[in-house]
Short mmCIF file of N, CA and C in Angstrom, two decimals:
data_model
loop_
_atom_site.label_atom_id
_atom_site.label_comp_id
_atom_site.label_asym_id
_atom_site.label_seq_id
_atom_site.Cartn_x
_atom_site.Cartn_y
_atom_site.Cartn_z
N MET A 625 193.94 142.45 54.62
CA MET A 625 193.11 142.55 55.79
C MET A 625 191.87 141.68 55.64
N THR A 626 191.71 140.74 56.53
CA THR A 626 190.53 139.89 56.48
C THR A 626 189.54 140.33 57.55
N GLU A 627 188.34 140.39 57.10
CA GLU A 627 187.26 140.79 58.00
C GLU A 627 186.65 139.55 58.63
N GLU A 628 186.60 139.49 59.94
CA GLU A 628 185.99 138.35 60.59
C GLU A 628 184.50 138.56 60.70
N LYS A 629 183.76 137.49 60.42
CA LYS A 629 182.31 137.56 60.51
C LYS A 629 181.88 137.48 61.96
N LYS A 630 180.92 138.30 62.30
CA LYS A 630 180.36 138.26 63.64
C LYS A 630 179.55 136.97 63.79
N VAL A 631 179.73 136.26 64.88
CA VAL A 631 179.02 135.02 65.11
C VAL A 631 177.61 135.34 65.61
N THR A 632 176.63 134.83 64.87
CA THR A 632 175.22 134.99 65.25
C THR A 632 174.55 133.63 65.23
N ARG A 633 173.36 133.55 65.73
CA ARG A 633 172.64 132.28 65.69
C ARG A 633 172.33 131.89 64.25
N LYS A 634 172.01 132.86 63.42
CA LYS A 634 171.64 132.56 62.03
C LYS A 634 172.77 131.93 61.24
N ASN A 635 174.01 132.33 61.53
CA ASN A 635 175.12 131.75 60.76
C ASN A 635 175.85 130.65 61.53
N SER A 636 175.25 130.19 62.63
CA SER A 636 175.78 129.05 63.39
C SER A 636 175.10 127.78 62.90
N PRO A 637 175.75 126.65 63.07
CA PRO A 637 175.14 125.40 62.58
C PRO A 637 173.91 125.02 63.41
N PRO A 638 172.84 124.57 62.75
CA PRO A 638 171.63 124.18 63.48
C PRO A 638 171.77 122.77 64.06
N ILE A 639 170.92 122.48 65.03
CA ILE A 639 170.82 121.13 65.58
C ILE A 639 169.54 120.53 65.03
N LYS A 640 169.63 119.36 64.44
CA LYS A 640 168.44 118.70 63.91
C LYS A 640 167.78 117.91 65.02
N VAL A 641 166.48 117.92 65.03
CA VAL A 641 165.71 117.15 66.00
C VAL A 641 164.78 116.24 65.21
N TYR A 642 164.95 114.95 65.38
CA TYR A 642 164.10 113.99 64.69
C TYR A 642 162.89 113.69 65.57
N CYS A 643 161.72 113.77 64.96
CA CYS A 643 160.49 113.49 65.71
C CYS A 643 159.40 113.05 64.74
N PHE A 644 158.39 112.44 65.30
CA PHE A 644 157.24 112.03 64.50
C PHE A 644 156.42 113.26 64.12
N PRO A 645 155.62 113.17 63.05
CA PRO A 645 154.81 114.33 62.64
C PRO A 645 153.90 114.87 63.75
N GLU A 646 153.29 113.97 64.54
CA GLU A 646 152.41 114.45 65.61
C GLU A 646 153.22 115.13 66.73
N GLU A 647 154.46 114.69 66.95
CA GLU A 647 155.32 115.36 67.93
C GLU A 647 155.70 116.75 67.44
N LYS A 648 155.97 116.86 66.15
CA LYS A 648 156.30 118.17 65.56
C LYS A 648 155.12 119.13 65.73
N ILE A 649 153.92 118.64 65.49
CA ILE A 649 152.72 119.47 65.66
C ILE A 649 152.57 119.91 67.10
N ASP A 650 152.79 118.98 68.04
CA ASP A 650 152.70 119.32 69.46
C ASP A 650 153.73 120.38 69.84
N ILE A 651 154.96 120.22 69.37
CA ILE A 651 156.01 121.20 69.67
C ILE A 651 155.65 122.56 69.10
N GLU A 652 155.17 122.58 67.86
CA GLU A 652 154.80 123.85 67.22
C GLU A 652 153.63 124.51 67.96
N ASN A 653 152.66 123.71 68.41
CA ASN A 653 151.52 124.26 69.16
C ASN A 653 151.96 124.84 70.50
N GLN A 654 152.88 124.14 71.18
CA GLN A 654 153.37 124.66 72.45
C GLN A 654 154.19 125.93 72.25
N ALA A 655 154.95 125.97 71.18
CA ALA A 655 155.72 127.17 70.86
C ALA A 655 154.78 128.34 70.57
N LEU A 656 153.74 128.07 69.80
CA LEU A 656 152.76 129.10 69.47
C LEU A 656 152.07 129.62 70.73
N ALA A 657 151.72 128.70 71.64
CA ALA A 657 151.05 129.09 72.88
C ALA A 657 151.95 129.94 73.77
N SER A 658 153.25 129.79 73.61
CA SER A 658 154.17 130.60 74.41
C SER A 658 154.65 131.84 73.67
N GLY A 659 154.20 132.01 72.43
CA GLY A 659 154.56 133.21 71.67
C GLY A 659 155.95 133.14 71.07
N LEU A 660 156.49 131.92 70.92
CA LEU A 660 157.84 131.76 70.38
C LEU A 660 157.80 130.96 69.10
N SER A 661 158.88 131.07 68.32
CA SER A 661 159.03 130.18 67.16
C SER A 661 159.40 128.80 67.70
N ALA A 662 159.21 127.78 66.88
CA ALA A 662 159.56 126.42 67.30
C ALA A 662 161.04 126.34 67.64
N SER A 663 161.88 126.98 66.85
CA SER A 663 163.32 126.97 67.08
C SER A 663 163.67 127.61 68.43
N THR A 664 163.13 128.77 68.68
CA THR A 664 163.40 129.48 69.94
C THR A 664 162.85 128.69 71.13
N TYR A 665 161.67 128.12 70.94
CA TYR A 665 161.06 127.32 72.00
C TYR A 665 161.96 126.13 72.37
N LEU A 666 162.41 125.38 71.35
CA LEU A 666 163.26 124.22 71.60
C LEU A 666 164.60 124.62 72.21
N ARG A 667 165.17 125.73 71.75
CA ARG A 667 166.44 126.19 72.32
C ARG A 667 166.26 126.54 73.79
N ASN A 668 165.18 127.28 74.10
CA ASN A 668 164.95 127.68 75.49
C ASN A 668 164.70 126.48 76.39
N VAL A 669 163.92 125.52 75.90
CA VAL A 669 163.68 124.30 76.69
C VAL A 669 164.99 123.55 76.90
N GLY A 670 165.77 123.42 75.83
CA GLY A 670 167.04 122.70 75.91
C GLY A 670 168.04 123.35 76.84
N LEU A 671 167.97 124.67 76.97
CA LEU A 671 168.88 125.39 77.87
C LEU A 671 168.33 125.50 79.29
N GLY A 672 167.13 124.95 79.50
CA GLY A 672 166.57 124.93 80.85
C GLY A 672 165.80 126.18 81.25
N TYR A 673 165.49 127.03 80.29
CA TYR A 673 164.72 128.23 80.62
C TYR A 673 163.26 127.86 80.85
N GLN A 674 162.62 128.57 81.74
CA GLN A 674 161.20 128.33 81.98
C GLN A 674 160.40 129.01 80.88
N ILE A 675 159.50 128.26 80.27
CA ILE A 675 158.67 128.79 79.19
C ILE A 675 157.41 129.37 79.81
N LYS A 676 157.14 130.61 79.49
CA LYS A 676 155.93 131.27 79.99
C LYS A 676 154.96 131.46 78.85
N GLY A 677 153.70 131.13 79.09
CA GLY A 677 152.67 131.31 78.08
C GLY A 677 152.26 132.77 77.97
N ILE A 678 151.64 133.08 76.86
CA ILE A 678 151.12 134.43 76.67
C ILE A 678 149.61 134.39 76.84
N LEU A 679 149.04 135.53 77.16
CA LEU A 679 147.58 135.60 77.31
C LEU A 679 146.90 135.44 75.96
N ASP A 680 145.80 134.76 75.99
CA ASP A 680 144.99 134.64 74.79
C ASP A 680 144.16 135.92 74.68
N HIS A 681 144.56 136.79 73.78
CA HIS A 681 143.94 138.11 73.69
C HIS A 681 142.45 138.03 73.33
N GLN A 682 142.05 137.03 72.58
CA GLN A 682 140.64 136.88 72.24
C GLN A 682 139.81 136.62 73.49
N ARG A 683 140.32 135.77 74.38
CA ARG A 683 139.59 135.49 75.62
C ARG A 683 139.52 136.73 76.50
N VAL A 684 140.60 137.49 76.55
CA VAL A 684 140.60 138.72 77.34
C VAL A 684 139.55 139.68 76.78
N ASP A 685 139.48 139.80 75.45
CA ASP A 685 138.48 140.66 74.83
C ASP A 685 137.06 140.17 75.15
N ASP A 686 136.85 138.86 75.07
CA ASP A 686 135.53 138.29 75.39
C ASP A 686 135.14 138.60 76.83
N MET A 687 136.08 138.44 77.75
CA MET A 687 135.78 138.72 79.15
C MET A 687 135.50 140.21 79.38
N ALA A 688 136.22 141.07 78.68
CA ALA A 688 135.99 142.50 78.82
C ALA A 688 134.59 142.88 78.33
N LYS A 689 134.15 142.25 77.23
CA LYS A 689 132.81 142.53 76.71
C LYS A 689 131.74 142.05 77.68
N ILE A 690 131.93 140.86 78.23
CA ILE A 690 130.96 140.33 79.19
C ILE A 690 130.93 141.20 80.44
N ASN A 691 132.10 141.62 80.89
CA ASN A 691 132.16 142.49 82.06
C ASN A 691 131.45 143.81 81.80
N ALA A 692 131.59 144.34 80.61
CA ALA A 692 130.89 145.58 80.25
C ALA A 692 129.38 145.37 80.25
N ASP A 693 128.93 144.22 79.73
CA ASP A 693 127.50 143.90 79.76
C ASP A 693 126.99 143.84 81.19
N LEU A 694 127.74 143.21 82.06
CA LEU A 694 127.34 143.11 83.46
C LEU A 694 127.26 144.50 84.10
N GLY A 695 128.21 145.35 83.78
CA GLY A 695 128.20 146.71 84.31
C GLY A 695 126.98 147.49 83.84
N ARG A 696 126.66 147.36 82.56
CA ARG A 696 125.48 148.07 82.03
C ARG A 696 124.20 147.56 82.66
N LEU A 697 124.08 146.24 82.78
CA LEU A 697 122.88 145.66 83.38
C LEU A 697 122.74 146.07 84.85
N GLY A 698 123.84 146.04 85.56
CA GLY A 698 123.81 146.46 86.97
C GLY A 698 123.43 147.92 87.10
N GLY A 699 123.97 148.75 86.22
CA GLY A 699 123.63 150.18 86.25
C GLY A 699 122.16 150.44 85.97
N LEU A 700 121.62 149.72 84.99
CA LEU A 700 120.19 149.87 84.68
C LEU A 700 119.33 149.42 85.84
N LEU A 701 119.69 148.32 86.44
CA LEU A 701 118.92 147.81 87.58
C LEU A 701 118.98 148.79 88.74
N LYS A 702 120.13 149.34 89.01
CA LYS A 702 120.29 150.33 90.09
C LYS A 702 119.44 151.56 89.80
N LEU A 703 119.48 152.04 88.55
CA LEU A 703 118.68 153.20 88.17
C LEU A 703 117.20 152.93 88.37
N TRP A 704 116.80 151.76 87.97
CA TRP A 704 115.40 151.37 88.14
C TRP A 704 114.98 151.39 89.59
N LEU A 705 115.80 150.81 90.44
CA LEU A 705 115.43 150.64 91.84
C LEU A 705 115.56 151.92 92.66
N THR A 706 116.31 152.90 92.17
CA THR A 706 116.52 154.13 92.94
C THR A 706 115.74 155.32 92.40
N ASN A 707 115.07 155.19 91.27
CA ASN A 707 114.39 156.32 90.67
C ASN A 707 112.89 156.01 90.55
N ASP A 708 112.13 156.48 91.53
CA ASP A 708 110.69 156.19 91.57
C ASP A 708 109.97 156.76 90.35
N GLU A 709 110.37 157.96 89.87
CA GLU A 709 109.69 158.56 88.71
C GLU A 709 109.85 157.68 87.47
N LYS A 710 111.04 157.13 87.28
CA LYS A 710 111.24 156.26 86.12
C LYS A 710 110.41 154.99 86.25
N LEU A 711 110.31 154.47 87.47
CA LEU A 711 109.52 153.27 87.67
C LEU A 711 108.04 153.54 87.41
N ILE A 712 107.55 154.66 87.90
CA ILE A 712 106.15 155.03 87.70
C ILE A 712 105.88 155.28 86.22
N GLY A 713 106.83 155.93 85.56
CA GLY A 713 106.70 156.26 84.15
C GLY A 713 106.63 155.04 83.25
N LEU A 714 107.07 153.91 83.71
CA LEU A 714 107.01 152.70 82.91
C LEU A 714 105.60 152.14 82.81
N GLY A 715 104.75 152.52 83.75
CA GLY A 715 103.37 152.08 83.72
C GLY A 715 103.21 150.58 83.95
N MET A 716 104.13 150.00 84.69
CA MET A 716 104.08 148.57 84.96
C MET A 716 103.35 148.31 86.27
N GLU A 717 102.67 147.22 86.29
CA GLU A 717 102.07 146.77 87.54
C GLU A 717 103.17 146.14 88.38
N PRO A 718 103.00 146.10 89.69
CA PRO A 718 104.06 145.54 90.55
C PRO A 718 104.48 144.12 90.16
N LEU A 719 103.53 143.27 89.80
CA LEU A 719 103.88 141.91 89.41
C LEU A 719 104.72 141.89 88.13
N GLN A 720 104.34 142.73 87.18
CA GLN A 720 105.09 142.81 85.92
C GLN A 720 106.49 143.37 86.19
N MET A 721 106.59 144.38 87.06
CA MET A 721 107.88 144.97 87.39
C MET A 721 108.77 143.92 88.09
N HIS A 722 108.15 143.16 88.98
CA HIS A 722 108.89 142.11 89.69
C HIS A 722 109.45 141.09 88.70
N LYS A 723 108.66 140.69 87.72
CA LYS A 723 109.12 139.73 86.70
C LYS A 723 110.26 140.32 85.86
N THR A 724 110.14 141.61 85.53
CA THR A 724 111.17 142.27 84.72
C THR A 724 112.48 142.35 85.49
N ILE A 725 112.41 142.68 86.77
CA ILE A 725 113.63 142.75 87.59
C ILE A 725 114.25 141.36 87.72
N LEU A 726 113.43 140.34 87.93
CA LEU A 726 113.95 138.98 88.01
C LEU A 726 114.60 138.55 86.69
N ALA A 727 114.01 138.98 85.58
CA ALA A 727 114.59 138.66 84.27
C ALA A 727 115.96 139.34 84.12
N ALA A 728 116.06 140.59 84.58
CA ALA A 728 117.35 141.30 84.51
C ALA A 728 118.39 140.60 85.38
N LEU A 729 117.99 140.19 86.57
CA LEU A 729 118.91 139.46 87.45
C LEU A 729 119.34 138.14 86.82
N SER A 730 118.40 137.47 86.17
CA SER A 730 118.72 136.22 85.50
C SER A 730 119.73 136.44 84.38
N ARG A 731 119.55 137.53 83.66
CA ARG A 731 120.49 137.86 82.57
C ARG A 731 121.89 138.14 83.13
N ILE A 732 121.94 138.84 84.25
CA ILE A 732 123.23 139.11 84.88
C ILE A 732 123.88 137.80 85.30
N GLU A 733 123.11 136.91 85.90
CA GLU A 733 123.64 135.61 86.31
C GLU A 733 124.13 134.80 85.10
N ASP A 734 123.40 134.87 83.99
CA ASP A 734 123.82 134.17 82.76
C ASP A 734 125.17 134.71 82.28
N ASN A 735 125.31 136.02 82.32
CA ASN A 735 126.57 136.64 81.90
C ASN A 735 127.71 136.24 82.83
N GLN A 736 127.43 136.19 84.12
CA GLN A 736 128.47 135.78 85.06
C GLN A 736 128.88 134.33 84.80
N LYS A 737 127.92 133.48 84.50
CA LYS A 737 128.21 132.08 84.20
C LYS A 737 129.08 131.99 82.94
N GLN A 738 128.71 132.77 81.93
CA GLN A 738 129.47 132.79 80.67
C GLN A 738 130.91 133.25 80.93
N LEU A 739 131.07 134.25 81.77
CA LEU A 739 132.40 134.76 82.10
C LEU A 739 133.22 133.68 82.83
N ARG A 740 132.61 132.97 83.77
CA ARG A 740 133.31 131.90 84.47
C ARG A 740 133.73 130.79 83.51
N GLU A 741 132.86 130.46 82.55
CA GLU A 741 133.19 129.42 81.56
C GLU A 741 134.40 129.81 80.73
N ILE A 742 134.44 131.05 80.31
CA ILE A 742 135.57 131.54 79.50
C ILE A 742 136.85 131.51 80.33
N MET A 743 136.75 131.91 81.59
CA MET A 743 137.94 131.93 82.44
C MET A 743 138.47 130.53 82.72
N ASN A 744 137.61 129.53 82.67
CA ASN A 744 138.02 128.15 82.94
C ASN A 744 138.59 127.45 81.72
N LEU A 745 138.50 128.04 80.53
CA LEU A 745 139.03 127.39 79.31
C LEU A 745 140.54 127.34 79.33
#
């Protein structure tokens, strides 16, 4: 009784692809960006499958942190503007309070700009 081996990709003959070193690097980088091995990436491209990229988790984390900062700043500004006792308790003169609020708004705008820059990368 002879046992037949199950045919798998690992025990099938490979196809060699000749390329320059910089082409190999480009292929490996594109495979990495799509979350695939170079072999799987090349097979999928060769078979006509559409390659989909994966999210850059570091960028998503960065955007989540910036969004949280914006939320905290907005909440503090809202608290300031709606709570007269807290405003009085700060002992600020109106001009100083105006400058502080403008500084908070500027910080929020800076964070929004930073978030847009990350999203455009």
